[in-house]
Tab-separated table of C-alpha atoms and ligand atoms in Angstrom:
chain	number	residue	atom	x	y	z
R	1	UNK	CA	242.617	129.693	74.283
R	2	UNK	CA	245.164	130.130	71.552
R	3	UNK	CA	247.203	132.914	72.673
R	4	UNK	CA	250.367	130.264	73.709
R	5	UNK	CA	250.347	128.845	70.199
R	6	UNK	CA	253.676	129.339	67.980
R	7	UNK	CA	252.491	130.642	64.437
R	8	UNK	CA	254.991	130.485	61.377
R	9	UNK	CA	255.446	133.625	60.422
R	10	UNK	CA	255.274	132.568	56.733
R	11	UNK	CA	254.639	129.241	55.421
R	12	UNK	CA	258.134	129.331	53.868
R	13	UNK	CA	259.386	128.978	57.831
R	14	UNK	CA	257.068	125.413	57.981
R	15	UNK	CA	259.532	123.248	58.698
R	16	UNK	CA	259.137	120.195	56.462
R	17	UNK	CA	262.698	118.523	57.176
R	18	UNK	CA	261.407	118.168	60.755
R	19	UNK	CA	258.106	117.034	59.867
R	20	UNK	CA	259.082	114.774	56.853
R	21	UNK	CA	262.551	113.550	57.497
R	22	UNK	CA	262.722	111.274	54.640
R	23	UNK	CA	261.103	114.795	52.075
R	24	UNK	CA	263.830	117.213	53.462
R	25	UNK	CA	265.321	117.416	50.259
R	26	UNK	CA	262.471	117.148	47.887
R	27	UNK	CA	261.597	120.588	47.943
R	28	UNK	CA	257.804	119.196	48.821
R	29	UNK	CA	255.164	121.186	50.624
R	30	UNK	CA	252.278	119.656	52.089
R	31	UNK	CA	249.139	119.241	49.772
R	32	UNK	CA	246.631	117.649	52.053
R	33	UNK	CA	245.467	119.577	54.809
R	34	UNK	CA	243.134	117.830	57.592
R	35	UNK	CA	241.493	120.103	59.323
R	36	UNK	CA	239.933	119.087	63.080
R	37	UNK	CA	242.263	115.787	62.416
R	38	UNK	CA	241.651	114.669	65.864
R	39	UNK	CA	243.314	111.239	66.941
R	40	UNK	CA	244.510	111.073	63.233
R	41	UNK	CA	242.208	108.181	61.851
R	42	UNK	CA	242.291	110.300	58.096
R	43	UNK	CA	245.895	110.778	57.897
R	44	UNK	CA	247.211	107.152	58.454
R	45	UNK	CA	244.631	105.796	56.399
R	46	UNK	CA	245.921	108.551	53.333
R	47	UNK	CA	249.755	107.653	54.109
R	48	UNK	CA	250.216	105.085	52.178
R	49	UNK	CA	247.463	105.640	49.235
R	50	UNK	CA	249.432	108.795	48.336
R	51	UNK	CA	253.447	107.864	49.301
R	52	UNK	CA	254.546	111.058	47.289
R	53	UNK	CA	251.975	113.588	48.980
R	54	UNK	CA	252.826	115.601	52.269
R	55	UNK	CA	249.380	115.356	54.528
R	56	UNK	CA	249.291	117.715	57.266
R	57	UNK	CA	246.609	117.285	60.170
R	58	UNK	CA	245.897	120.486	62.058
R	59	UNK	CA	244.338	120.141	65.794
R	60	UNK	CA	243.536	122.476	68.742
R	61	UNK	CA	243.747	120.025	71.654
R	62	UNK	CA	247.485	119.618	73.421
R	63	UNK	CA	247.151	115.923	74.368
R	64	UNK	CA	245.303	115.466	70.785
R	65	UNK	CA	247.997	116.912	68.738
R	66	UNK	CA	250.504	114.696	70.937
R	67	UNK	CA	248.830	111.356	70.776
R	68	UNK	CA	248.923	111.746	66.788
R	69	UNK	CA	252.528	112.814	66.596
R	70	UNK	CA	253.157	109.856	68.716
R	71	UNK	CA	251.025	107.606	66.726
R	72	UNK	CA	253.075	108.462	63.253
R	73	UNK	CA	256.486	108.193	65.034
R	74	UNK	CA	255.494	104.544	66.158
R	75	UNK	CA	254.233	103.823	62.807
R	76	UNK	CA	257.414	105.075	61.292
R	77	UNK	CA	259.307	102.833	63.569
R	78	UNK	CA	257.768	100.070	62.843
R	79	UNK	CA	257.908	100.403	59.210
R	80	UNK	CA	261.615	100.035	59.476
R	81	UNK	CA	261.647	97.150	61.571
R	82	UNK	CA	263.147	94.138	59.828
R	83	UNK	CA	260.139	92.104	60.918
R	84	UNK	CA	257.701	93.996	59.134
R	85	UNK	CA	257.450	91.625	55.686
R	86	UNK	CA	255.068	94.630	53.469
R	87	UNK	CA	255.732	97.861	54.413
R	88	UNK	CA	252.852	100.057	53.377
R	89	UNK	CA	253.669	102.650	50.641
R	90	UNK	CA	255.717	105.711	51.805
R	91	UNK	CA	256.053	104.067	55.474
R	92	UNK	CA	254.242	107.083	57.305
R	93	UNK	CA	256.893	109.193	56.106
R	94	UNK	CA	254.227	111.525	54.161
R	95	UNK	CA	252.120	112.524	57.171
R	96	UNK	CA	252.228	114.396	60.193
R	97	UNK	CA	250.082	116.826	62.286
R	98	UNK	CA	250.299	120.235	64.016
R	99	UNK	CA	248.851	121.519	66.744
R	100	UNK	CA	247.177	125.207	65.988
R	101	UNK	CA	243.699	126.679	65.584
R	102	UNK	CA	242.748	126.804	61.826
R	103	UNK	CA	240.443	129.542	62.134
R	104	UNK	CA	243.494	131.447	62.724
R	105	UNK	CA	246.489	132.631	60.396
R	106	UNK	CA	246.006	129.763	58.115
R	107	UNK	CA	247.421	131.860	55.704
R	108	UNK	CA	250.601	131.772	58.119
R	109	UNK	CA	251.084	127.788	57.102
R	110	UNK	CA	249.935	127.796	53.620
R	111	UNK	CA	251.480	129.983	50.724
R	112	UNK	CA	248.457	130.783	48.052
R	113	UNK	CA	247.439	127.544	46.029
R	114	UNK	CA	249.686	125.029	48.015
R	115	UNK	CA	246.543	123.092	49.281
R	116	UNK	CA	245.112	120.559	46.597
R	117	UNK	CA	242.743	118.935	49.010
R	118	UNK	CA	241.261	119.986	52.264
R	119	UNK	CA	239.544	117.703	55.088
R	120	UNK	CA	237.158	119.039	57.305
R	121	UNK	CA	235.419	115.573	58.802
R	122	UNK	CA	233.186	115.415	61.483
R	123	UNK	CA	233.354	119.014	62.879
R	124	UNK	CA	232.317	120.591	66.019
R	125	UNK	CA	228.524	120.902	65.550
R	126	UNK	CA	228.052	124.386	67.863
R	127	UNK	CA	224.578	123.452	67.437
R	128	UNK	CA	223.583	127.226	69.386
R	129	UNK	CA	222.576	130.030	67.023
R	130	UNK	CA	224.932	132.416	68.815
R	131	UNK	CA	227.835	129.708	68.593
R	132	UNK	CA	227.604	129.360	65.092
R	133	UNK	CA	230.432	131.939	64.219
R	134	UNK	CA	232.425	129.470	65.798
R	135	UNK	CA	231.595	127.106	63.019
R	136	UNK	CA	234.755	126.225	61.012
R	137	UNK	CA	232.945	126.659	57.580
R	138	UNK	CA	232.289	130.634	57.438
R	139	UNK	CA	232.128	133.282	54.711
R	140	UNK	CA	235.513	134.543	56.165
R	141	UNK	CA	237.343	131.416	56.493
R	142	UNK	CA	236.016	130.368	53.262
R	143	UNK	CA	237.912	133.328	51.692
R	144	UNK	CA	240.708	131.561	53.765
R	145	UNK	CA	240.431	128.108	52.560
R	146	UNK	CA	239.747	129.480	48.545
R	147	UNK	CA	243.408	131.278	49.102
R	148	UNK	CA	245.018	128.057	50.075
R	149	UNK	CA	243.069	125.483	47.915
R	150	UNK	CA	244.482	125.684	44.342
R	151	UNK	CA	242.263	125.989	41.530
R	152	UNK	CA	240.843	122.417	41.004
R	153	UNK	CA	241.176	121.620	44.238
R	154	UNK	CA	238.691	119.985	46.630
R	155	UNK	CA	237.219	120.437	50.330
R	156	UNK	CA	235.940	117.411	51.600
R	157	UNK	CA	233.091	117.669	54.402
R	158	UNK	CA	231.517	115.179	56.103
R	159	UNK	CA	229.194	115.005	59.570
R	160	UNK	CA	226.520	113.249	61.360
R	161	UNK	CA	224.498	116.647	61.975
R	162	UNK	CA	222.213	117.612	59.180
R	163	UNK	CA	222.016	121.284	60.442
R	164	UNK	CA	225.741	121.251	60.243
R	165	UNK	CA	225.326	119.779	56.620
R	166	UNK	CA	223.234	122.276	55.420
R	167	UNK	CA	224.996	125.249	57.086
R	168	UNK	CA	228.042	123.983	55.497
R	169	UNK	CA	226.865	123.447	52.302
R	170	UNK	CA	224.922	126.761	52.043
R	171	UNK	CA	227.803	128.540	52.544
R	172	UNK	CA	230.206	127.000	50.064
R	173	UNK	CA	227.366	126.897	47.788
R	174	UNK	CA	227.403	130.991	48.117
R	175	UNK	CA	230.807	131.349	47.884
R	176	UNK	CA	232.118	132.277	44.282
R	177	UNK	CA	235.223	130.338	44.255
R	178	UNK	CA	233.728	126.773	45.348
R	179	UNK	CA	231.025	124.677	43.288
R	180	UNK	CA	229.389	121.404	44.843
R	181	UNK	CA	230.613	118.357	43.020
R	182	UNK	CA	228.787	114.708	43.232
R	183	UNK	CA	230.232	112.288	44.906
R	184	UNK	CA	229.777	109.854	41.809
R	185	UNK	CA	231.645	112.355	39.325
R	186	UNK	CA	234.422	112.192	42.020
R	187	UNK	CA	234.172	108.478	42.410
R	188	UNK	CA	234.418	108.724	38.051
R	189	UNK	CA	237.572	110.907	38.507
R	190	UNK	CA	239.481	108.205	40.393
R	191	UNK	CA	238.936	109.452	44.049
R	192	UNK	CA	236.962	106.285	45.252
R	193	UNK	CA	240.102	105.405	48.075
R	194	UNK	CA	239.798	109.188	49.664
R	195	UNK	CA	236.025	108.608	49.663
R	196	UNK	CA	236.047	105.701	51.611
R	197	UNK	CA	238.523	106.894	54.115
R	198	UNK	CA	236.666	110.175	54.254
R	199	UNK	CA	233.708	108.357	55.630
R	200	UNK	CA	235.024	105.349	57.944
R	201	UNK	CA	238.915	106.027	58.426
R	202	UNK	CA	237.925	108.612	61.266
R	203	UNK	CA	237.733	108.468	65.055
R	204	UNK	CA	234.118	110.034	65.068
R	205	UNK	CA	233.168	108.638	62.100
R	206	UNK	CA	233.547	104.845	63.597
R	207	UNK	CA	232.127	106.635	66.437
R	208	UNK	CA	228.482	107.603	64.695
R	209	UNK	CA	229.131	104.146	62.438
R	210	UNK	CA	228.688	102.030	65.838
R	211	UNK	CA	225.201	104.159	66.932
R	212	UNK	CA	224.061	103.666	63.596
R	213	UNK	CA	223.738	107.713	62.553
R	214	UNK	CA	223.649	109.124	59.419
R	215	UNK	CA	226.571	110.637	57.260
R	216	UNK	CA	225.949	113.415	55.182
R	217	UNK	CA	229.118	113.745	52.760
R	218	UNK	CA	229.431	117.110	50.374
R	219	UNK	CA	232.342	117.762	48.534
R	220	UNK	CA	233.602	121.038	46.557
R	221	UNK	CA	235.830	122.195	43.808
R	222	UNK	CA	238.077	125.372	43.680
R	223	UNK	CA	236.540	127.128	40.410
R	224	UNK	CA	239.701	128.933	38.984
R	225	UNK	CA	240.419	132.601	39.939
R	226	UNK	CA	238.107	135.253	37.991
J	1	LIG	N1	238.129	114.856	62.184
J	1	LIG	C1	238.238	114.019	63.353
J	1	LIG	C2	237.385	112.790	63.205
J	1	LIG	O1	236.589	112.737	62.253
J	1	LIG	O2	237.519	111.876	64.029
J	1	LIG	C3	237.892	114.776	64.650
J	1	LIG	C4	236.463	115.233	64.767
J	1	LIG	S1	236.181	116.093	66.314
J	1	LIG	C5	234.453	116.090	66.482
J	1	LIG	C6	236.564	117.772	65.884
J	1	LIG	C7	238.024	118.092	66.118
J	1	LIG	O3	238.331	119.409	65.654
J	1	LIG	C8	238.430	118.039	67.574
J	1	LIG	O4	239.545	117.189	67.720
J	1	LIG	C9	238.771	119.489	67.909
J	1	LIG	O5	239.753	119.604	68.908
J	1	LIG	C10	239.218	120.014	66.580
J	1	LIG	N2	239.082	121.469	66.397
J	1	LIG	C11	238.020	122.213	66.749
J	1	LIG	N3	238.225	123.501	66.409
J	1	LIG	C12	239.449	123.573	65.820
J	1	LIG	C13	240.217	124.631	65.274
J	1	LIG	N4	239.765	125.885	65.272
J	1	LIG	N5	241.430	124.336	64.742
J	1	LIG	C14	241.888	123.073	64.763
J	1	LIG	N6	241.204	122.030	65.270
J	1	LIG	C15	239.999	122.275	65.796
C-alpha cells in the first residue's frame, strides 16, 4: 500500500538541489523518467551518455528505492576520488531515484511537457485478466504519461511477455497522442546508446538475457497537441 507515501504537492516543490547537488543552480528539471526502475541498471547506464540531462527513476519497493539511492551516492563518491583516472561524463551527478507509485499523482512530480523520454522496462506482467487494470500501460495513465511527455517525446517499452507486448502496444497504438515508431528510424535519429541500454542495462533484462527469453521492444512518439 501507498497510503504512507509523501507526494509533492506540485512538481515545482521536487526538490532538485537535494537530488542533484551539483544542478541546484541550473534551473534543470528532470527529463528522463524511469518508470519501475528497480535496482537502477537504466539509470547508471544513462548517467554518463547524457551528463547535462536530470534522469529520475521512480520505484514502489522501500528497500528497492534505498539500494538505488545508495548505489548513486557510492558512485558519486567514487567519481571524486583522486584514484579514479576517467571519470565518466557528469559523475552520477545527473541521476537519482524516488520512491512512489507512478500510477498515482504523476502529475504531482511532473509539470505538463517536462518529460522528453519515458522508461517503462520490464514491467510487472499481471498476467490475470482481472489484474490487468493493474497494468502500468492503461487508457488512463496514458492520458497521464501524454500530459508529462512533451510533444516529440518518446516512451520506451520493453518485456519478455508477449501478452504484455501486445497489451501495451494496443493501447498506445489507440491512444491519439502516441504513434509507434521503428526502432531503426530511432536508431537513424541518433538514439542507438538508449537502445542498447534499454535492452541489456537492466536488472531483469540480464535476468531473461541469462534464460535465453525473448525481448519484445516498442517504442512511441508524443504526436503534438491537436
Ligand atoms: N525496470 C527494472 C528492470 O528492468 O530491471 C525493474 C523491472 S521489475 C519486473 C518491475 C518494477 O516495477 C519493480 O521493481 C516494481 O517494484 C516496480 N513497480 C511496480 N509497480 C509500480 C508502480 N506503480 N510505481 C512504481 N514502481 C512500480
Amino acid at each position: 500500500s501507498d497510503h504512507m507515501l509523501q507526494y509533492p504537492a506540485q512538481p515545482s516543490d521536487f526538490d532538485v538541489a537535494s537530488h542533484y547537488p551539483a544542478f541546484k543552480d541550473s534551473g534543470k528539471r528532470p527529463e528522463f523518467a524511469d518508470i519501475g526502475c528497480g535496482f537502477g541498471g537504466l539509470l547508471i547506464a544513462l548517467a554518463p551518455l547524457f551528463p547535462d540531462t536530470l534522469i529520475l527513476g521512480m520505484e514502489i519497493r522501500v528497500q528497492v528505492t534505498q539500494f538505488v539511492e545508495d548505489r548513486i551516492a557510492a558512485l558519486r563518491i567514487k567519481q571524486k576520488s583522486e584514484d579514479v583516472k576517467d571519470p565518466v561524463p557528469g559523475k552520477y551527478e545527473n541521476v537519482s531515484v524516488i520512491r512512489g507509485n507512478a500510477m498515482k499523482f504523476l502529475p504531482n512530480f511532473f509539470e505538463k511537457h517536462q518529460l522528453s523520454k519515458i522508461f517503462f522496462l520490464f514491467p510487472d506482467p499481471h498476467f490475470k485478466a482481472r489484474k490487468h487494470k493493474a497494468r502500468i500501460i492503461s487508457p488512463t495513465l496514458l492520458a497521464e504519461y501524454a500530459y508529462v511527455l512533451r510533444p516529440g517525446g518518446i516512451i520506451y517499452t520493453i518485456t519478455d511477455v508477449k501478452d504484455l507486448h501486445e497489451w501495451m502496444v494496443k493501447h498506445l497504438e489507440e491512444f491519439p497522442l502516441f504513434e509507434s515508431v521503428d526502432e531503426d528510424v530511432l536508431l537513424r535519429e541518433g538514439h542507438g546508446g538508449i537502445l542498447e541500454a534499454v535492452k541489456t542495462s537492466t536488472e531483469e533484462g540480464k535476468k531473461v538475457a541469462r534464460n535465453e527469453g525473448s525481448k519484445y521492444l516498442a517504442c512511441f512518439r508524443r504526436l503534438p497537441d491537436p
